[in-house]
Amino acid sequence: MLYSVLIYDTESVIDALSEEEHKARLDRHLHFQDDPRDQQELGAVVKLMPTTTAVTLRGGPIEDTVLDGPFAETKEQLLGFYLIECPSLEAAVQQVKKLPLETGAVEIRPVAYFEGGNFKNGSPLVISDP
Amino acid sequence: MDPHWLSATLSAARPRVVAALFRYFRDLDEAEDCFQEASLRALRAWGERGVPDDGISWLIKVGRNIGLDRYRKQSRYVASEETEPVASDPETEYVAQLDAQDYRDDMLRLLFTCCHPTLPKPQQVALALKVIAGLRVEEIAKAFLVRVKTMEQRITRAKRALGQARISHDPPSSAERDERLKAVSTAIYLLFNEGYSAAAGEAHIRVSICEEAIRLARLLLRLFPTEAEIMGLLSLCLIQHSRHRARLDASGDIVLLEHQDRGHWDRGLIAEGSVLLEKALRKRQPGPFQIQAAIASVHAQARTAEQTDWAEIVRLYALLERVHPSPVVVLNRAVAVAKVDGPAAALSLLEPLEAKLSGYFHYHGVRGALLADLGRREEALAAFRLALTHGGTAAETTHIRQKIEELGANPVIPPPA
């Protein structure tokens, strides 16, 4: 089964972390990625920009509107997600326990349909900060 | 619970909680002290049981009760009904009743108080770092390269001045809200520039000031997510800050923009800044921060200094001049005009600025470079020498001395007779 691993936390708290703590957090993410990567069970690694960069389109009776900010104002925000292949929910839960979980929440949601897409900047499919 | 996370949670909560306590007590020291005490209690309680669902409300309630207790103790013998503070029932769930607008007004009041226009600029930035960002006085003193005692005095003086400034605690009108937003945005940019325009050798310390300014800009934008100018402010700070690793050479000296290794620019920051700018421009409410961010973005897009789209920069400076007339903006436009239309056109833009900018390092530096390009050697040398008498960072003065050498003259200024 392909699972999405949706990472939620409070942006302002993440923002208050020191550089060392950010690094420690990143190390745990890299550790999380190791096994799925080796076993070729890593579908996607996605880190989102802060919610302040988002706009939300809403349908309305007269015309669609483009609103600033994320879809919902919540205490915790979606910060990023993974797609990983796991043999069972239990295995997914065990795998996700490698992620930093001191605050926030990680939602594991099975994927109903997935298509890798058709992406002109293909191989290797990586967009990152230097 | 991990102490790092606890402390990050507390510093993230700080602006919100101090803002609410400031609303109750109308006194910065009291608000800060009660937040401090509430945080200590939180460390004990949350360390064992974890952070409650709404940690911010918890801190506000506890902080408020601490303040009320103190007040009761102090006024045991003189208490009368008139002097009893705000609400008599300490359990009132005030926090739950706050709607989003009150929350924004609370925060904006605190930000505006710290950046109050009657305070001198250095006091504004010091106070913002102390009260909102929660930096210790020692940290702020170190960042500004002054003695701890000096910084303590600066903050005390600022707080005393605020006591006399009489800041309204009523909900602001929309015009007042705009005015407050503008003052706060300006102060945040000022803080950013404090870090950005550091002199040589200090620059590495001052990166932290830029980061605090960016944090404050993020906070402000989260509060007012639809304000185009705040998007512009954050965008501008992010794009400027993207160069921070390229701005220092191996010996810690500042490298000018045209000589920077663009491979060291932080593409992640540039990407976020560009997205914010694009989002802001869609709203069609141009303002000085958006235009400056657009200029920074043009530089960021150029893979080499030679590929810079100077014609676009000329247009943007002309636009900036219209919304925010200033001789320094004209000076910057002249630099861009020189790249597009040549030194003579740029020089004619400078002439009317003489009276206003004759005490300004960059004015003489730019003028000297233009005169040198036109082959007017003696005038160029005179302008460069004038520049050297008007400050400039180490990198900038080195640059000017090189120019003087290129003209075959002695870069060491003769001491005044």
XYZ file of C-alpha atoms in Angstrom:
547
model
C 0.000 0.000 0.000
C 1.186 3.518 -0.786
C 0.779 5.858 2.172
C 0.955 9.604 2.369
C 2.642 10.902 5.524
C 1.329 14.405 6.167
C 3.353 16.520 8.563
C 1.595 19.166 10.620
C 3.117 21.572 13.104
C 2.854 25.165 14.277
C 4.810 27.390 11.922
C 5.579 29.963 14.597
C 7.131 27.266 16.808
C 9.229 25.878 13.965
C 10.267 29.458 13.260
C 11.480 29.859 16.861
C 13.805 26.847 16.715
C 17.523 27.534 16.696
C 19.715 26.578 13.761
C 21.087 23.538 15.636
C 17.577 22.318 16.361
C 16.635 22.715 12.725
C 19.654 20.656 11.834
C 18.779 17.965 14.367
C 15.276 17.864 12.943
C 16.577 17.584 9.394
C 18.864 14.697 10.426
C 15.874 12.758 11.663
C 14.060 13.345 8.414
C 17.071 12.089 6.470
C 17.154 9.037 8.727
C 13.454 8.483 8.051
C 14.145 8.548 4.310
C 17.052 6.083 4.405
C 15.172 2.752 4.394
C 12.406 3.632 1.933
C 15.043 5.098 -0.356
C 17.272 2.007 -0.210
C 14.312 -0.290 -0.748
C 12.968 1.876 -3.561
C 9.774 2.542 -1.668
C 10.011 6.332 -1.610
C 7.374 7.973 -3.776
C 7.950 11.634 -2.905
C 9.663 13.963 -0.442
C 7.967 17.349 -0.262
C 8.694 20.348 1.936
C 6.207 23.182 1.526
C 6.936 26.892 1.749
C 5.303 28.767 4.670
C 1.528 29.244 4.503
C 2.027 32.988 3.981
C 3.054 32.164 0.406
C -0.205 30.314 -0.264
C -3.360 31.475 -1.971
C -6.659 29.629 -1.897
C -9.245 29.599 -4.652
C -12.809 29.449 -3.542
C -15.823 28.985 -5.720
C -18.700 31.394 -5.170
C -22.109 32.169 -6.542
C -20.853 35.086 -8.652
C -17.229 34.373 -9.405
C -14.330 32.419 -8.021
C -12.121 34.352 -5.636
C -8.425 34.071 -4.870
C -7.812 34.459 -1.144
C -4.492 34.959 0.626
C -3.288 32.194 2.883
C -3.988 28.511 3.358
C -7.335 26.793 2.935
C -8.068 26.852 6.664
C -6.654 28.929 9.506
C -5.617 26.272 11.958
C -3.362 26.056 14.974
C -1.122 23.640 13.096
C -0.245 23.844 9.437
C 0.630 21.295 6.779
C 4.392 21.730 6.398
C 5.213 18.904 4.012
C 4.581 15.280 3.136
C 6.067 11.988 2.064
C 4.741 9.187 -0.080
C 6.060 5.820 1.079
C 5.268 2.261 0.171
C 4.666 0.056 3.248
C 3.437 -3.541 3.561
C 0.991 -2.650 6.330
C -0.402 0.179 8.389
C 1.607 -1.146 11.329
C 4.799 -0.884 9.281
C 3.875 2.668 8.281
C 3.281 3.600 11.933
C 6.661 2.139 12.929
C 8.364 3.991 10.098
C 6.720 7.312 10.956
C 7.932 6.999 14.559
C 11.377 7.882 13.224
C 10.164 11.410 12.484
C 10.399 14.237 15.046
C 7.137 14.054 16.957
C 7.777 16.241 20.010
C 5.138 18.673 18.835
C 2.627 18.747 16.052
C 1.136 15.699 14.403
C 1.767 13.362 11.511
C -1.200 11.982 9.613
C -0.855 8.684 7.760
C -3.359 8.483 4.959
C -3.412 5.700 2.366
C -3.180 6.857 -1.210
C -6.114 5.925 -3.444
C -4.505 6.858 -6.743
C -0.999 7.988 -7.592
C 0.617 8.959 -10.843
C 4.214 10.138 -10.966
C 3.287 12.816 -13.445
C 4.807 14.084 -16.608
C 7.537 16.446 -15.664
C 9.752 18.221 -18.144
C 12.715 18.657 -15.841
C 12.817 14.866 -15.289
C 15.692 12.822 -13.992
C 16.731 13.311 -11.289
C 13.448 14.768 -10.156
C 14.788 17.031 -7.425
C 14.073 20.691 -6.753
C 15.835 21.974 -3.701
C 17.510 24.791 -1.900
C 21.241 24.664 -2.556
C 9.231 16.804 26.935
C 12.349 17.936 25.087
C 13.488 21.254 26.623
C 14.378 22.668 23.183
C 10.821 22.241 22.028
C 9.478 23.687 25.218
C 11.606 26.771 24.830
C 10.683 27.110 21.147
C 7.006 26.790 22.094
C 7.429 29.476 24.733
C 9.261 31.889 22.445
C 6.646 31.377 19.743
C 3.934 32.122 22.310
C 5.720 35.123 23.727
C 4.503 37.943 21.419
C 0.912 36.816 21.682
C 0.971 36.412 25.466
C 2.893 39.598 26.203
C 0.455 41.456 23.915
C -2.545 40.189 25.895
C -0.889 40.934 29.243
C 0.000 44.387 27.990
C -3.680 44.849 27.265
C -4.537 44.012 30.876
C -1.770 45.804 32.708
C -0.965 48.589 30.250
C 2.615 48.357 31.350
C 5.434 46.710 29.416
C 7.544 45.747 32.435
C 4.581 44.186 34.170
C 3.597 42.275 31.030
C 7.143 41.014 30.514
C 7.613 40.016 34.171
C 4.321 38.141 34.321
C 5.105 36.333 31.064
C 8.486 35.370 32.506
C 6.932 33.996 35.671
C 4.186 32.196 33.731
C 6.864 30.639 31.499
C 8.714 29.289 34.520
C 5.502 27.690 35.735
C 4.863 26.329 32.245
C 8.306 24.744 32.145
C 7.485 22.844 35.337
C 3.909 21.919 34.448
C 4.384 21.178 30.748
C 7.657 19.389 31.283
C 5.730 16.730 33.161
C 2.365 16.693 31.451
C 3.127 18.018 27.970
C 1.926 21.221 26.334
C -1.813 21.751 26.847
C -4.077 22.059 23.824
C -4.068 25.797 23.963
C -0.777 26.701 25.566
C -1.194 30.363 24.717
C -4.467 30.702 26.658
C -2.850 28.829 29.545
C 0.038 31.295 29.623
C -2.227 34.327 29.358
C -4.447 33.126 32.177
C -1.574 32.221 34.465
C 0.305 35.433 33.622
C -2.754 37.487 34.339
C -3.360 35.807 37.695
C 0.255 36.361 38.661
C -0.172 40.062 37.916
C -3.419 40.291 39.859
C -1.887 38.505 42.862
C 1.035 40.885 42.883
C -1.275 43.813 42.641
C -3.380 42.596 45.560
C -0.320 42.063 47.725
C 1.049 45.495 46.982
C -2.216 47.264 47.592
C -3.487 45.229 50.561
C -3.776 48.285 52.744
C -4.865 50.804 50.180
C -7.188 48.737 48.018
C -10.335 50.498 47.011
C -12.828 49.604 44.369
C -11.606 52.217 41.934
C -8.047 50.939 41.936
C -8.984 47.276 41.532
C -7.752 46.281 38.083
C -9.883 45.329 35.120
C -11.851 42.197 35.909
C -12.556 41.002 39.423
C -13.034 37.400 38.372
C -9.629 35.999 37.496
C -11.171 32.901 35.944
C -13.033 34.855 33.281
C -12.365 33.073 30.008
C -11.392 36.271 28.363
C -9.104 34.566 25.919
C -11.828 32.406 24.451
C -13.859 35.488 23.650
C -11.135 37.176 21.682
C -11.931 37.073 18.024
C -9.328 37.268 15.323
C -9.593 41.047 15.048
C -8.998 41.636 18.779
C -6.044 39.336 18.580
C -4.574 41.298 15.691
C -5.208 44.581 17.464
C -3.552 43.297 20.649
C -0.481 42.260 18.737
C -0.365 45.376 16.632
C -0.661 47.547 19.754
C 2.334 45.820 21.311
C 4.361 46.045 18.107
C 3.393 49.657 17.599
C 4.243 50.527 21.209
C 7.738 49.103 20.826
C 8.199 50.863 17.491
C 6.543 54.064 18.639
C 7.433 56.940 16.296
C 8.316 59.232 19.228
C 11.156 56.886 20.224
C 14.566 57.353 18.604
C 15.280 54.582 16.065
C 17.923 52.746 18.148
C 15.464 52.570 21.045
C 12.719 51.205 18.778
C 14.782 48.325 17.494
C 16.223 47.520 20.928
C 12.774 47.452 22.475
C 11.315 45.285 19.721
C 14.105 42.743 20.202
C 13.706 42.767 23.964
C 9.931 42.772 24.354
C 8.675 40.947 21.262
C 11.534 38.686 20.238
C 12.430 38.095 23.887
C 16.177 38.444 23.433
C 18.211 38.975 26.565
C 19.761 42.424 27.052
C 23.240 40.813 26.812
C 22.358 39.348 23.412
C 21.026 42.656 22.090
C 24.069 44.528 23.406
C 26.349 42.026 21.677
C 24.465 42.341 18.390
C 24.717 46.116 18.474
C 28.296 46.092 19.725
C 27.572 48.207 22.770
C 28.138 47.554 26.462
C 25.393 45.726 28.340
C 24.981 48.698 30.634
C 24.479 51.028 27.664
C 21.816 48.761 26.223
C 20.081 48.469 29.590
C 19.915 52.250 29.808
C 18.632 52.504 26.262
C 15.771 50.133 27.005
C 14.929 51.758 30.335
C 14.863 55.166 28.702
C 12.601 53.894 25.931
C 10.158 52.422 28.421
C 10.115 55.613 30.426
C 9.417 57.662 27.292
C 6.560 55.310 26.416
C 4.997 55.864 29.816
C 4.564 59.495 28.790
C 3.526 58.835 25.194
C -0.023 57.735 26.111
C -0.765 55.013 23.619
C -4.455 54.479 23.067
C -5.728 51.105 24.242
C -9.023 51.446 22.407
C -9.540 49.376 19.285
C -7.902 51.376 16.485
C -9.831 52.885 13.589
C -8.901 51.504 10.208
C -6.821 54.614 9.460
C -4.983 54.170 12.776
C -4.469 50.504 12.008
C -2.887 51.394 8.664
C -0.677 53.978 10.296
C 0.435 51.495 12.968
C 1.150 48.841 10.375
C 3.273 51.273 8.450
C 5.256 52.337 11.518
C 5.841 48.713 12.528
C 6.851 47.648 9.004
C 9.288 50.535 8.808
C 10.825 49.615 12.164
C 11.221 45.982 11.117
C 12.980 47.033 7.936
C 15.160 49.372 9.969
C 16.103 46.456 12.188
C 16.874 44.330 9.145
C 19.101 47.072 7.768
C 20.938 47.344 11.082
C 22.034 43.787 10.501
C 22.490 44.102 6.777
C 24.624 47.221 6.697
C 27.098 45.985 9.276
C 30.669 47.124 8.903
C 33.457 44.668 8.154
C 34.437 42.216 10.849
C 31.095 42.522 12.586
C 28.967 41.135 9.829
C 28.880 37.555 11.098
C 27.460 38.685 14.458
C 24.821 40.731 12.765
C 23.314 37.972 10.668
C 21.241 37.191 13.753
C 19.697 40.687 13.666
C 18.588 40.070 10.085
C 17.102 36.751 11.105
C 15.188 38.307 14.001
C 13.861 40.979 11.628
C 12.713 38.284 9.208
C 11.039 36.443 12.075
C 9.162 39.637 13.008
C 8.165 40.236 9.388
C 6.829 36.672 9.221
C 4.896 37.256 12.426
C 3.405 40.462 11.036
C 2.427 38.782 7.779
C 0.802 35.876 9.603
C -1.254 38.468 11.481
C -2.142 40.448 8.364
C -1.916 37.888 5.577
C -3.641 40.055 2.970
C -1.463 43.170 3.231
C 0.509 43.617 0.017
C 3.124 45.875 1.607
C 3.887 43.362 4.368
C 4.349 40.685 1.709
C 6.670 43.199 0.060
C 8.551 43.778 3.316
C 9.131 40.075 3.924
C 9.997 39.508 0.279
C 12.551 42.331 0.365
C 14.181 41.021 3.561
C 14.313 37.439 2.256
C 15.849 38.355 -1.085
C 18.441 40.668 0.505
C 19.239 38.039 3.126
C 19.674 35.370 0.440
C 23.062 36.963 -0.263
C 24.372 36.802 3.273
C 26.841 33.984 2.611
C 28.180 35.686 -0.512
C 28.563 39.051 1.190
C 31.642 38.097 3.203
C 35.009 37.047 1.894
C 37.387 34.640 3.640
C 38.714 37.390 5.904
C 35.217 38.535 6.905
C 35.201 41.651 4.736
C 32.108 42.671 2.837
C 31.986 41.853 -0.883
C 30.050 44.324 -3.051
C 27.041 43.009 -4.980
C 28.713 43.064 -8.401
C 31.659 40.974 -7.158
C 29.676 38.356 -5.220
C 29.780 34.674 -6.087
C 26.148 34.213 -7.039
C 26.431 30.475 -6.554
C 26.391 31.225 -2.822
C 23.079 33.016 -2.919
C 20.403 31.080 -1.065
C 18.005 30.037 -3.820
C 15.411 28.861 -1.293
C 15.114 32.347 0.213
C 15.026 33.915 -3.249
C 12.249 31.533 -4.293
C 10.146 32.337 -1.241
C 10.774 36.077 -1.650
C 9.829 35.949 -5.324
C 6.606 34.045 -4.662
C 5.602 36.574 -2.006
C 6.366 39.449 -4.351
C 4.331 37.915 -7.137
C 1.467 37.374 -4.742
C 1.691 41.003 -3.546
C 1.805 42.466 -7.057
C -1.378 40.622 -8.023
C -3.217 42.818 -5.542
C -2.336 45.982 -7.479
C -1.605 48.047 -4.372
C 1.984 49.069 -5.053
C 4.080 50.513 -2.252
C 7.717 51.188 -1.457
C 8.472 47.732 0.005
C 7.038 45.925 -3.000
C 8.998 48.105 -5.408
C 12.240 47.640 -3.482
C 11.580 43.906 -3.383
C 11.063 43.987 -7.150
C 14.446 45.698 -7.563
C 16.102 43.109 -5.312
C 14.388 40.417 -7.337
C 15.790 41.752 -10.628
C 19.295 41.464 -9.146
C 18.489 37.987 -7.837
C 17.412 36.775 -11.251
C 20.642 37.811 -12.961
C 23.029 34.853 -13.156
C 25.981 37.229 -13.520
C 26.359 40.933 -12.690
C 26.580 41.646 -16.455
C 23.194 40.035 -17.080
C 21.411 42.448 -14.729
C 18.355 44.011 -16.374
C 19.319 47.612 -15.620
C 16.568 49.091 -17.790
C 13.999 47.365 -15.579
C 15.805 48.669 -12.492
C 15.694 52.226 -13.889
C 11.926 51.856 -14.374
C 11.449 50.504 -10.863
C 13.473 53.301 -9.259
C 11.434 55.864 -11.200
C 8.300 54.231 -9.802
C 9.767 54.212 -6.295
C 10.575 57.897 -6.667
C 6.939 58.578 -7.422
C 5.529 56.756 -4.374
C 8.408 57.597 -2.051
C 10.318 60.690 -3.201
C 13.816 60.819 -1.723
C 17.216 62.044 -2.929
C 18.766 58.645 -2.078
C 16.297 56.971 -4.444
C 17.331 59.410 -7.197
C 20.964 58.555 -6.476
C 20.195 54.856 -6.885
C 18.315 55.518 -10.085
C 21.330 57.449 -11.375
C 23.526 54.378 -10.820
C 21.113 52.318 -12.913
C 20.800 55.066 -15.557
C 24.592 55.074 -15.942
C 24.452 51.382 -16.905
C 21.729 52.003 -19.487
C 22.305 55.527 -20.883
C 25.899 56.190 -19.883
C 27.661 58.375 -17.286
C 26.684 61.790 -18.708
C 22.953 61.120 -18.358
C 23.486 59.844 -14.823
C 25.620 62.811 -13.836
C 22.934 65.280 -14.863
C 20.541 63.484 -12.492
C 22.978 64.018 -9.630
C 23.397 67.779 -10.013
C 20.162 68.776 -8.251
C 21.047 66.485 -5.326
C 24.213 68.315 -4.300
C 22.564 70.383 -1.561
C 20.788 67.440 0.048
C 23.422 64.724 -0.246
C 26.711 66.578 0.108
C 27.280 64.873 3.477
C 26.633 61.394 2.103
C 29.427 58.912 1.322
C 27.636 57.232 -1.584
C 26.789 60.494 -3.304
C 30.455 61.400 -3.677
C 31.435 57.823 -4.506
C 28.899 57.555 -7.324
C 29.708 61.031 -8.590
C 33.423 60.258 -8.615
C 32.895 57.047 -10.579
C 30.770 58.838 -13.183
C 33.309 61.650 -13.560
C 36.108 59.086 -13.918
C 34.146 57.321 -16.649
C 33.802 60.662 -18.441
C 37.564 61.193 -18.238
C 37.263 64.192 -15.889
C 40.149 62.990 -13.729
C 40.693 65.927 -11.359
C 37.007 66.302 -10.533
C 36.735 62.545 -10.034
C 39.651 62.518 -7.600
C 38.162 65.414 -5.671
C 34.840 63.566 -5.399
C 36.486 60.317 -4.233
C 38.491 62.183 -1.609
C 35.332 63.872 -0.388
C 33.671 60.450 -0.153
C 36.454 59.202 2.115
C 35.780 62.013 4.550
C 32.169 60.863 4.918
C 32.356 57.380 6.445
C 31.470 54.204 4.562
C 32.151 50.616 5.572
C 35.633 49.129 5.225
C 34.717 47.403 1.940
C 33.291 50.604 0.547
C 36.271 52.763 1.442
C 38.653 50.128 0.063
C 36.675 50.248 -3.154
C 37.034 54.047 -3.316
C 40.798 53.848 -2.611
C 41.127 51.399 -5.513
C 39.340 53.869 -7.765
C 41.770 56.605 -6.709
C 44.711 54.316 -7.460
C 43.243 53.469 -10.854
C 43.402 57.186 -11.607
C 47.100 57.099 -10.775
C 46.844 59.106 -7.569
C 47.807 58.441 -3.973
C 44.837 56.849 -2.129
C 46.011 58.054 1.284
C 44.299 61.314 2.080
C 46.673 64.049 3.205
C 45.827 65.006 6.788
C 44.004 68.332 7.090
C 46.454 71.239 7.427
